[in-house]
mmCIF file of C-alpha atoms in Angstrom:
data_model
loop_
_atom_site.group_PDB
_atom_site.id
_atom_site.type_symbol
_atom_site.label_atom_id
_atom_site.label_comp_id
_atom_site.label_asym_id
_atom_site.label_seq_id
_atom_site.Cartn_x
_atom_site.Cartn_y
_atom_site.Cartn_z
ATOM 1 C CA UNK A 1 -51.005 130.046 133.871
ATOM 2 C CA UNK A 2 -54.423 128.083 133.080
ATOM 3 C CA UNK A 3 -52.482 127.974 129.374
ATOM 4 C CA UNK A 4 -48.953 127.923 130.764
ATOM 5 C CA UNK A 5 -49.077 125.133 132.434
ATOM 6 C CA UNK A 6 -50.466 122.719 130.335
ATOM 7 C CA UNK A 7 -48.584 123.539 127.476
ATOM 8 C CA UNK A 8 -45.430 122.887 129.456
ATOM 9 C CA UNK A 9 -46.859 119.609 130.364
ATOM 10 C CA UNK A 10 -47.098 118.427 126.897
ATOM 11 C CA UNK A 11 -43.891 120.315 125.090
ATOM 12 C CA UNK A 12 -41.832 121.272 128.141
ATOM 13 C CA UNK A 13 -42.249 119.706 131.377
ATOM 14 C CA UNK A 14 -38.660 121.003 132.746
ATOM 15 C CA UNK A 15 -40.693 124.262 133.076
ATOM 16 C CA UNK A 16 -43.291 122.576 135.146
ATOM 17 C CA UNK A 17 -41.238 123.938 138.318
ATOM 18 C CA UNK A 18 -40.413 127.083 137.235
ATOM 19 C CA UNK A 19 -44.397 127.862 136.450
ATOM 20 C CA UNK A 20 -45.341 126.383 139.533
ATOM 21 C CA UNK A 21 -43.091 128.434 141.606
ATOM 22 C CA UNK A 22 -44.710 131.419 139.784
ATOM 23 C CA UNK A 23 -48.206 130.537 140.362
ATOM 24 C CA UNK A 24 -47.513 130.333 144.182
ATOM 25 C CA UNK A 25 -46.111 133.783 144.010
ATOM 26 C CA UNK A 26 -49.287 134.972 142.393
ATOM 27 C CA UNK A 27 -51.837 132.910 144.057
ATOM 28 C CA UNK A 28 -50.618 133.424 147.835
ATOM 29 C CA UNK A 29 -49.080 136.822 148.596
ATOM 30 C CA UNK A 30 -50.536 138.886 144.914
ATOM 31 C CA UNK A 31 -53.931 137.294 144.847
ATOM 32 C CA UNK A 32 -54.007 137.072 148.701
ATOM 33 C CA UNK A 33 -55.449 133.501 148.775
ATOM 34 C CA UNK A 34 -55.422 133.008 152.803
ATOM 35 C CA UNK A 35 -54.761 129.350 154.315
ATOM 36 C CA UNK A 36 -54.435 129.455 157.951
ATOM 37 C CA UNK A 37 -52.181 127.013 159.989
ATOM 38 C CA UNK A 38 -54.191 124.113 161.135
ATOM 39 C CA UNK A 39 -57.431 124.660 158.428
ATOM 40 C CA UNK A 40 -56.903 120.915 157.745
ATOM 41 C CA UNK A 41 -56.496 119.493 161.216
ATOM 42 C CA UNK A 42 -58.930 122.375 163.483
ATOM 43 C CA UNK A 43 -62.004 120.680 165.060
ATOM 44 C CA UNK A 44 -64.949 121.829 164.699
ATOM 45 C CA UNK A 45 -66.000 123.923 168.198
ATOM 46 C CA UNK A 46 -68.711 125.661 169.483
ATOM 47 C CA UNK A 47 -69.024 129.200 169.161
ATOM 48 C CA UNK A 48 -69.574 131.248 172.128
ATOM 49 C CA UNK A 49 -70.281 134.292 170.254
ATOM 50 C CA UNK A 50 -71.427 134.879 165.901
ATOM 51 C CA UNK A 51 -70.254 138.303 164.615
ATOM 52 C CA UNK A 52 -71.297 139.516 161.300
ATOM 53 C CA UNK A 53 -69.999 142.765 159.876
ATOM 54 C CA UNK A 54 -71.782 144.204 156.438
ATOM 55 C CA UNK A 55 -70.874 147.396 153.887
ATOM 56 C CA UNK A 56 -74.652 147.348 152.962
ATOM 57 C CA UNK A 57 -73.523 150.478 150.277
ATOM 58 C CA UNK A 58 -76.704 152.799 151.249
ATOM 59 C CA UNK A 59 -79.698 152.104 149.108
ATOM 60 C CA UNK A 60 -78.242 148.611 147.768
ATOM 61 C CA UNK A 61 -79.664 146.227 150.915
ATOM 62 C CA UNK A 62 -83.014 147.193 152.558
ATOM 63 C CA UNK A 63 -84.012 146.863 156.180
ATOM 64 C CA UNK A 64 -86.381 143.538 155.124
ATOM 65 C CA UNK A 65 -83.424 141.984 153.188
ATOM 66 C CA UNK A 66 -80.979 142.629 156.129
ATOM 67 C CA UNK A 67 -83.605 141.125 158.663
ATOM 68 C CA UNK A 68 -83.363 138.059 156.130
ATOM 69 C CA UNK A 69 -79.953 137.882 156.226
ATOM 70 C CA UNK A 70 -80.083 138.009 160.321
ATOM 71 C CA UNK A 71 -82.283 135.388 160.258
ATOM 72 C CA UNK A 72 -80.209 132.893 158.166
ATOM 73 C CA UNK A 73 -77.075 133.918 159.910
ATOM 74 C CA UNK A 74 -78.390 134.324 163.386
ATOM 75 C CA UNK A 75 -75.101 136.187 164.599
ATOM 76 C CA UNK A 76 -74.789 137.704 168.377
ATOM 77 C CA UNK A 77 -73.724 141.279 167.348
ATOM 78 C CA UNK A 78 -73.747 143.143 163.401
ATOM 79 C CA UNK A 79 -71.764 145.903 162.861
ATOM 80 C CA UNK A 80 -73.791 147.928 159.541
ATOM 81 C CA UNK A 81 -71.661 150.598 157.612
ATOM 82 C CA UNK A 82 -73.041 152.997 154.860
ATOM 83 C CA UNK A 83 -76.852 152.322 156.239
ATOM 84 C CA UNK A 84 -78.085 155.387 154.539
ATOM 85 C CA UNK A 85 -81.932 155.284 155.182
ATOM 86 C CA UNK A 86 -82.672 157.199 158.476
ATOM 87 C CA UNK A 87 -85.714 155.040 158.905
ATOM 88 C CA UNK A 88 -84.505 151.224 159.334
ATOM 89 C CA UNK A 89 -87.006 149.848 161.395
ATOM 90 C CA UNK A 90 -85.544 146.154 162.725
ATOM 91 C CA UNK A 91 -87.204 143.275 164.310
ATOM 92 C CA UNK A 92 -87.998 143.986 168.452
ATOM 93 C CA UNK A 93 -86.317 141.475 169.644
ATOM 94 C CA UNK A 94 -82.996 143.617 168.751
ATOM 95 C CA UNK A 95 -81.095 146.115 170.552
ATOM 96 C CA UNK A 96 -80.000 148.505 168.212
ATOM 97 C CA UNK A 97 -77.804 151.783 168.342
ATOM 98 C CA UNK A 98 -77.270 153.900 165.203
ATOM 99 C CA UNK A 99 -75.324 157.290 164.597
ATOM 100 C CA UNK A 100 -75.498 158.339 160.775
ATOM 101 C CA UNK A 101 -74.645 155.453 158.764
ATOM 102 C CA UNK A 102 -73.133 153.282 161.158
ATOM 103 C CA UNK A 103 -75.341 150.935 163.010
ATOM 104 C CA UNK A 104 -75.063 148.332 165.452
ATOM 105 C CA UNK A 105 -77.103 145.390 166.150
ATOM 106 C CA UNK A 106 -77.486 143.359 169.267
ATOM 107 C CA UNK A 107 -78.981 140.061 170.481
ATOM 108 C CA UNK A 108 -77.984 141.318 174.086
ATOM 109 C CA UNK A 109 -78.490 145.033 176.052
ATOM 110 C CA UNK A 110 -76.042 147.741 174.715
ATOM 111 C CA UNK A 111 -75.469 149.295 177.807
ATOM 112 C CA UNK A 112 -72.764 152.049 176.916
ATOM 113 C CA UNK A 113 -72.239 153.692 173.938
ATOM 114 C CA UNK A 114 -70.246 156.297 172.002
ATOM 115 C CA UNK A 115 -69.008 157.514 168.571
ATOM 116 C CA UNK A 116 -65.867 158.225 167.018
ATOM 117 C CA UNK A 117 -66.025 161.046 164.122
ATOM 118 C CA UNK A 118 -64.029 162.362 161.050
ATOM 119 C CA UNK A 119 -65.418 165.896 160.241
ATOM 120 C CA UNK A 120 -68.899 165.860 159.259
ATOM 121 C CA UNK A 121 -68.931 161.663 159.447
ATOM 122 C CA UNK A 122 -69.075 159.194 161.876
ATOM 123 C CA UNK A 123 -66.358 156.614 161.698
ATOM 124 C CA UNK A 124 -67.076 154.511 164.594
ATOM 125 C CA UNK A 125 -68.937 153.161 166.793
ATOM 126 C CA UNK A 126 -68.029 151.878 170.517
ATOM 127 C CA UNK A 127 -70.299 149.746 172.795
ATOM 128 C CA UNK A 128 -70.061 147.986 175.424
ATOM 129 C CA UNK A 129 -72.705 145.083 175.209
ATOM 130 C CA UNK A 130 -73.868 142.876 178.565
ATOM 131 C CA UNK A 131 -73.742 138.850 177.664
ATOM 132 C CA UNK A 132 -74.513 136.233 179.699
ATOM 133 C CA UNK A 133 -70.566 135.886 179.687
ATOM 134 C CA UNK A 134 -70.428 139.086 180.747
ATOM 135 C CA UNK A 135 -69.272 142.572 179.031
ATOM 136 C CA UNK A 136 -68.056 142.695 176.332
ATOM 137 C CA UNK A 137 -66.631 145.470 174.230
ATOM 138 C CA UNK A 138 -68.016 145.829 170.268
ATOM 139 C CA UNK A 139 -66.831 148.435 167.540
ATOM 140 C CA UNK A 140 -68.113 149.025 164.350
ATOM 141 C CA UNK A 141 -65.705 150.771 162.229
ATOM 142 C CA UNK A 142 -65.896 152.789 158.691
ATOM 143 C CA UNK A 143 -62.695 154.123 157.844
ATOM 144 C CA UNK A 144 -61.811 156.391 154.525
ATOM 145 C CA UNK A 145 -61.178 154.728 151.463
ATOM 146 C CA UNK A 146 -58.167 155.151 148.946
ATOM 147 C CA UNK A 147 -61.096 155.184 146.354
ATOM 148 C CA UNK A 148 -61.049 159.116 145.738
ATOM 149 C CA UNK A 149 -56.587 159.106 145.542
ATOM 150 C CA UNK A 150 -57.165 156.361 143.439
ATOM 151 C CA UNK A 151 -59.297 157.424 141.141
ATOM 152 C CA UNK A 152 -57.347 160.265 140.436
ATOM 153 C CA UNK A 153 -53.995 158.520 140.131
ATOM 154 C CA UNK A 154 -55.644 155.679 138.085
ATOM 155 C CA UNK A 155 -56.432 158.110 134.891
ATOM 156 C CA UNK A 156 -57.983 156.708 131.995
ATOM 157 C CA UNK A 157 -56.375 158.476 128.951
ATOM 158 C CA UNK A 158 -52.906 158.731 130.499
ATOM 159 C CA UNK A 159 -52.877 155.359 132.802
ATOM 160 C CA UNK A 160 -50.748 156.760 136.139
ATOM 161 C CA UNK A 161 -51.719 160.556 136.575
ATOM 162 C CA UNK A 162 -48.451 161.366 138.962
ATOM 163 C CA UNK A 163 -49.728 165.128 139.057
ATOM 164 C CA UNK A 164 -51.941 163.646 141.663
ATOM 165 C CA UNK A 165 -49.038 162.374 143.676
ATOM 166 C CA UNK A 166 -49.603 165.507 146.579
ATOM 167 C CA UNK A 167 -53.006 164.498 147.145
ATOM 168 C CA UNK A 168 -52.823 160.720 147.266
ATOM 169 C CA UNK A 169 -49.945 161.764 149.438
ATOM 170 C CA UNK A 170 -52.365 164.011 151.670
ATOM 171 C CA UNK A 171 -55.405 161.533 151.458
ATOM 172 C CA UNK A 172 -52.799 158.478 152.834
ATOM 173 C CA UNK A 173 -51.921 160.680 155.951
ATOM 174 C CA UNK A 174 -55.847 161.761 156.721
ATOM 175 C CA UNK A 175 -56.230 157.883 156.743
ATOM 176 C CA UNK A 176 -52.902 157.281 159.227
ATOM 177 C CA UNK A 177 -54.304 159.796 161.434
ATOM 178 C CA UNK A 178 -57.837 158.485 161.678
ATOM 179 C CA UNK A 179 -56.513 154.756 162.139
ATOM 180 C CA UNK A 180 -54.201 155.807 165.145
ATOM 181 C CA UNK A 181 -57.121 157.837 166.680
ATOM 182 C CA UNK A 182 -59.249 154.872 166.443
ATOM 183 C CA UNK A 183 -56.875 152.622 167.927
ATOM 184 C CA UNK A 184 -56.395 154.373 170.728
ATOM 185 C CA UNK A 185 -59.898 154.572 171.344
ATOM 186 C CA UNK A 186 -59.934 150.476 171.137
ATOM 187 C CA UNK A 187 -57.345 150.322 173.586
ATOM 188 C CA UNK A 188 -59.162 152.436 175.927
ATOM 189 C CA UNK A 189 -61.126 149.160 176.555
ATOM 190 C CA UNK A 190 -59.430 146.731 178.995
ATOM 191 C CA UNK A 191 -61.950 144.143 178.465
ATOM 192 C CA UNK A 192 -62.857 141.457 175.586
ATOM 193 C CA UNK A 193 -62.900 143.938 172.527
ATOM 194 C CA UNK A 194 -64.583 142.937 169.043
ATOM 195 C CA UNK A 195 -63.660 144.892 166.123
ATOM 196 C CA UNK A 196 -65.550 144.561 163.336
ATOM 197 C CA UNK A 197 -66.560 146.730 159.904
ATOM 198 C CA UNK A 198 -65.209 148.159 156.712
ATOM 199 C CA UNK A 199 -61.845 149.336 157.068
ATOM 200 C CA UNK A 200 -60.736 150.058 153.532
ATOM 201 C CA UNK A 201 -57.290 148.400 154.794
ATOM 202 C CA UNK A 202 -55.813 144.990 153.580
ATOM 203 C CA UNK A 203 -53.785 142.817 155.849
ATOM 204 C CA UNK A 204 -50.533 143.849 154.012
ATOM 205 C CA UNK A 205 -51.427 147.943 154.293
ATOM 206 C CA UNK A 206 -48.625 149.845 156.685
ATOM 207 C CA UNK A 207 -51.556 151.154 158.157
ATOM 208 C CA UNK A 208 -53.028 147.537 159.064
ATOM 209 C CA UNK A 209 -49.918 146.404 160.129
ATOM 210 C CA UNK A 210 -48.872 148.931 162.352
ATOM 211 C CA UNK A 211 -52.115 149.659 164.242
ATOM 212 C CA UNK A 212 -54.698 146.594 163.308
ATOM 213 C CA UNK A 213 -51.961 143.259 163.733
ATOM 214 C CA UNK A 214 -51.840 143.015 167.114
ATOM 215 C CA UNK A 215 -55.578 141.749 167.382
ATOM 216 C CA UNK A 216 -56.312 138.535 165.758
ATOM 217 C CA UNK A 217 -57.740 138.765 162.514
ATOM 218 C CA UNK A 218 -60.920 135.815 162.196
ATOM 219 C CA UNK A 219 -60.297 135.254 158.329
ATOM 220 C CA UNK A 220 -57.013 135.586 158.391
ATOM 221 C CA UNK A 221 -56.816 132.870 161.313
ATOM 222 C CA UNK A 222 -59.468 130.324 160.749
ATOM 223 C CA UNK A 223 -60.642 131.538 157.328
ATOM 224 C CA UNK A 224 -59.675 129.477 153.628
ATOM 225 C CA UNK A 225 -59.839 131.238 150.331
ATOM 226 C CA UNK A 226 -59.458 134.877 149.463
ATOM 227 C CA UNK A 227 -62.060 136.162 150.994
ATOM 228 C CA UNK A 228 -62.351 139.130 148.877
ATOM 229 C CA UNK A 229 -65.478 141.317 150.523
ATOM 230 C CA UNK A 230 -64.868 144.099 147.998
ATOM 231 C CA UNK A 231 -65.855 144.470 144.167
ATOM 232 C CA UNK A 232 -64.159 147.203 142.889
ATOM 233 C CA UNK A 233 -64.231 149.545 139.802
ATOM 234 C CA UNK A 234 -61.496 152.423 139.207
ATOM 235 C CA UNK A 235 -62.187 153.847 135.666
ATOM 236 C CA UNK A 236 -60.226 151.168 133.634
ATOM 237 C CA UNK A 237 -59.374 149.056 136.439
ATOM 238 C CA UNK A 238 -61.387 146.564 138.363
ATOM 239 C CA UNK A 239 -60.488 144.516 141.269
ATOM 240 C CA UNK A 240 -61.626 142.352 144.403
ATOM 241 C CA UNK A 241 -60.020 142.699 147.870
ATOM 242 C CA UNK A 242 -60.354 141.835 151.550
ATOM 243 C CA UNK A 243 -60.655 144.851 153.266
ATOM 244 C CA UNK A 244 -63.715 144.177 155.528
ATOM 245 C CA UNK A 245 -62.298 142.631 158.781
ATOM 246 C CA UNK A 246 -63.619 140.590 162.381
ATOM 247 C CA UNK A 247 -60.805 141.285 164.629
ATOM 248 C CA UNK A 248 -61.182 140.290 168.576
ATOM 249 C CA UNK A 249 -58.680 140.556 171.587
ATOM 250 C CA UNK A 250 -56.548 137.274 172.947
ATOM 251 C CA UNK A 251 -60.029 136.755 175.491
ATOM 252 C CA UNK A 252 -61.986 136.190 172.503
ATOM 253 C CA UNK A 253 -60.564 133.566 169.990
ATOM 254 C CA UNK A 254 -61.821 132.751 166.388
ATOM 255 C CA UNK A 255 -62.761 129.469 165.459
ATOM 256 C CA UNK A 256 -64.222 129.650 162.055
ATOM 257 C CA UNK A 257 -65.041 132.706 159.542
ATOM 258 C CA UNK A 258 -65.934 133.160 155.654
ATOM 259 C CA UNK A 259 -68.337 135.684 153.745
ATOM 260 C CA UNK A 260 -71.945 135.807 152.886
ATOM 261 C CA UNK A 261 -74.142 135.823 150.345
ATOM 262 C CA UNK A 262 -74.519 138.854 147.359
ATOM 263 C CA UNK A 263 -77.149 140.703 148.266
ATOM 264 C CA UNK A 264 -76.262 143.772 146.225
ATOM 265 C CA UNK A 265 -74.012 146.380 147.486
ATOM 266 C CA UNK A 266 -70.527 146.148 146.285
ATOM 267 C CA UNK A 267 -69.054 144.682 149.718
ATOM 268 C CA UNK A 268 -70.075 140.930 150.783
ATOM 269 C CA UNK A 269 -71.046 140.275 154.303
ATOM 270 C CA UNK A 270 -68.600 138.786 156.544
ATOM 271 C CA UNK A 271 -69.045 136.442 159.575
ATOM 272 C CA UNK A 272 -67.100 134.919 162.219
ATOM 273 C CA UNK A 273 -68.086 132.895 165.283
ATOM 274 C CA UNK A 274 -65.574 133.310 168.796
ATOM 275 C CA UNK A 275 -64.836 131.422 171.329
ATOM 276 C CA UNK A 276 -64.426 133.147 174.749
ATOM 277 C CA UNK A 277 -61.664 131.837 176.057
#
């Protein structure tokens, strides 16, 4: 389009519309770009409660670059995924609960907490944190990724490998089945629920749709861009999505949200402030 369109302008301009029509198409629902209702008319409000959720890809991020990146941010609660070193020491002043390589990080008590697992992995992690507004229910999540189907389906030599078709097939249900289990562990919660991690789900996954949609998504509300948190490489093919999300119950509404800086792992950091309303 970056040559389309100018050419047309010069030589052609009665294709001006039809271009244009096609760069919407590929610019808003192919390339995602996100522009929520009111971006250009919200006021600016103040937060009640900062959430950041980061993919820090194991050795990629250390514990003294993360403590950085709390400082600058300053957020209430962090959700960590793929925190492989078993020794993360934090600053004191938070209140931290781990289980493998999830973490979760606090500025206020954690005074319940459990963990959701997939076979030998842990793929979330429930608390329920006491605020001065009261309780409040936080969940960091690490669901499976399509990577592995993917990568098999995605074949360098022949392009599409369909002989793979079974197990992408297989890999897509184990992912169904851990999303619903999830879910219904959210919904457990009757209180003001956070949601926040990697969930190797875009907006426009079945998946997403049918178990994620009901709670409001902070980018896709109140955020402006793409938003892509995830650099991708699949043999041949390389791509960017938004796949890390800040979701929150109607008691907890999102007034701003965008991503973080590169720090090194393959997943940016995202944060969203809340307002409790």
């Amino acid at each position: 389009m970056a040559f389309f369109l100018p050419a047309a302008f010069l030589w052609h301009r009665r294709l001006l519309w039809l271009l244009g029509f096609y760069t919407v198409i590929i610019v808003l629902p192919i390339m995602g770009l996100n522009v929520p209702m009111g971006v250009f008319t919200r006021t600016a409000e103040s937060a009640t409660f900062r959430v950041l959720t980061y993919n820090i890809q194991r050795w990629s991020v250390t514990a003294e670059e993360f403590s950085e990146l709390l400082k600058e941010v300053n957020p209430d609660f962090a959700a960590v995924q793929e925190c492989a070193p078993s020794r993360w020491i934090l600053p004191p002043q938070w209140h931290v609960k781990r289980s493998r390589t999830s973490l979760v990080v606090s500025r206020y008590p954690i005074v319940k907490f459990e963990i959701s697992k997939r076979r030998h992995d842990v793929n979330g992690i429930y608390c329920v944190i006491d605020t001065p507004s009261g309780l409040i229910g936080f969940f960091c999540v690490d669901l499976l990724t399509p990577r592995r189907a993917l990568s098999r389906l995605l074949d360098e030599k022949k392009v599409f490998d369909l002989s793979q078709t079974d197990y992408a097939q297989r890999r897509i249900a184990q992912r169904w089945h851990e999303s619903e289990g999830l879910a219904r562990l959210v919904k457990a919660y009757t209180g003001p629920i956070l949601i926040a991690g990697d969930f190797n789900l875009t907006v426009d996954s079945n998946i997403y749709r049918d178990l994620w949609s009901d709670y409001q998504n902070a980018y896709g509300e109140t955020g402006f861009g793409f938003g892509y948190t995830k650099r991708t490489k699949i043999n041949i093919f390389r791509y960017n999505s938004r796949i890390d999300h800040i979701l929150s119950s109607p008691e907890l509404r999102p007034v701003r949200s965008w991503t973080g800086p590169d720090m090194g792992s393959d997943h940016l950091p995202l944060i969203a402030d809340f307002v409790l309303n």
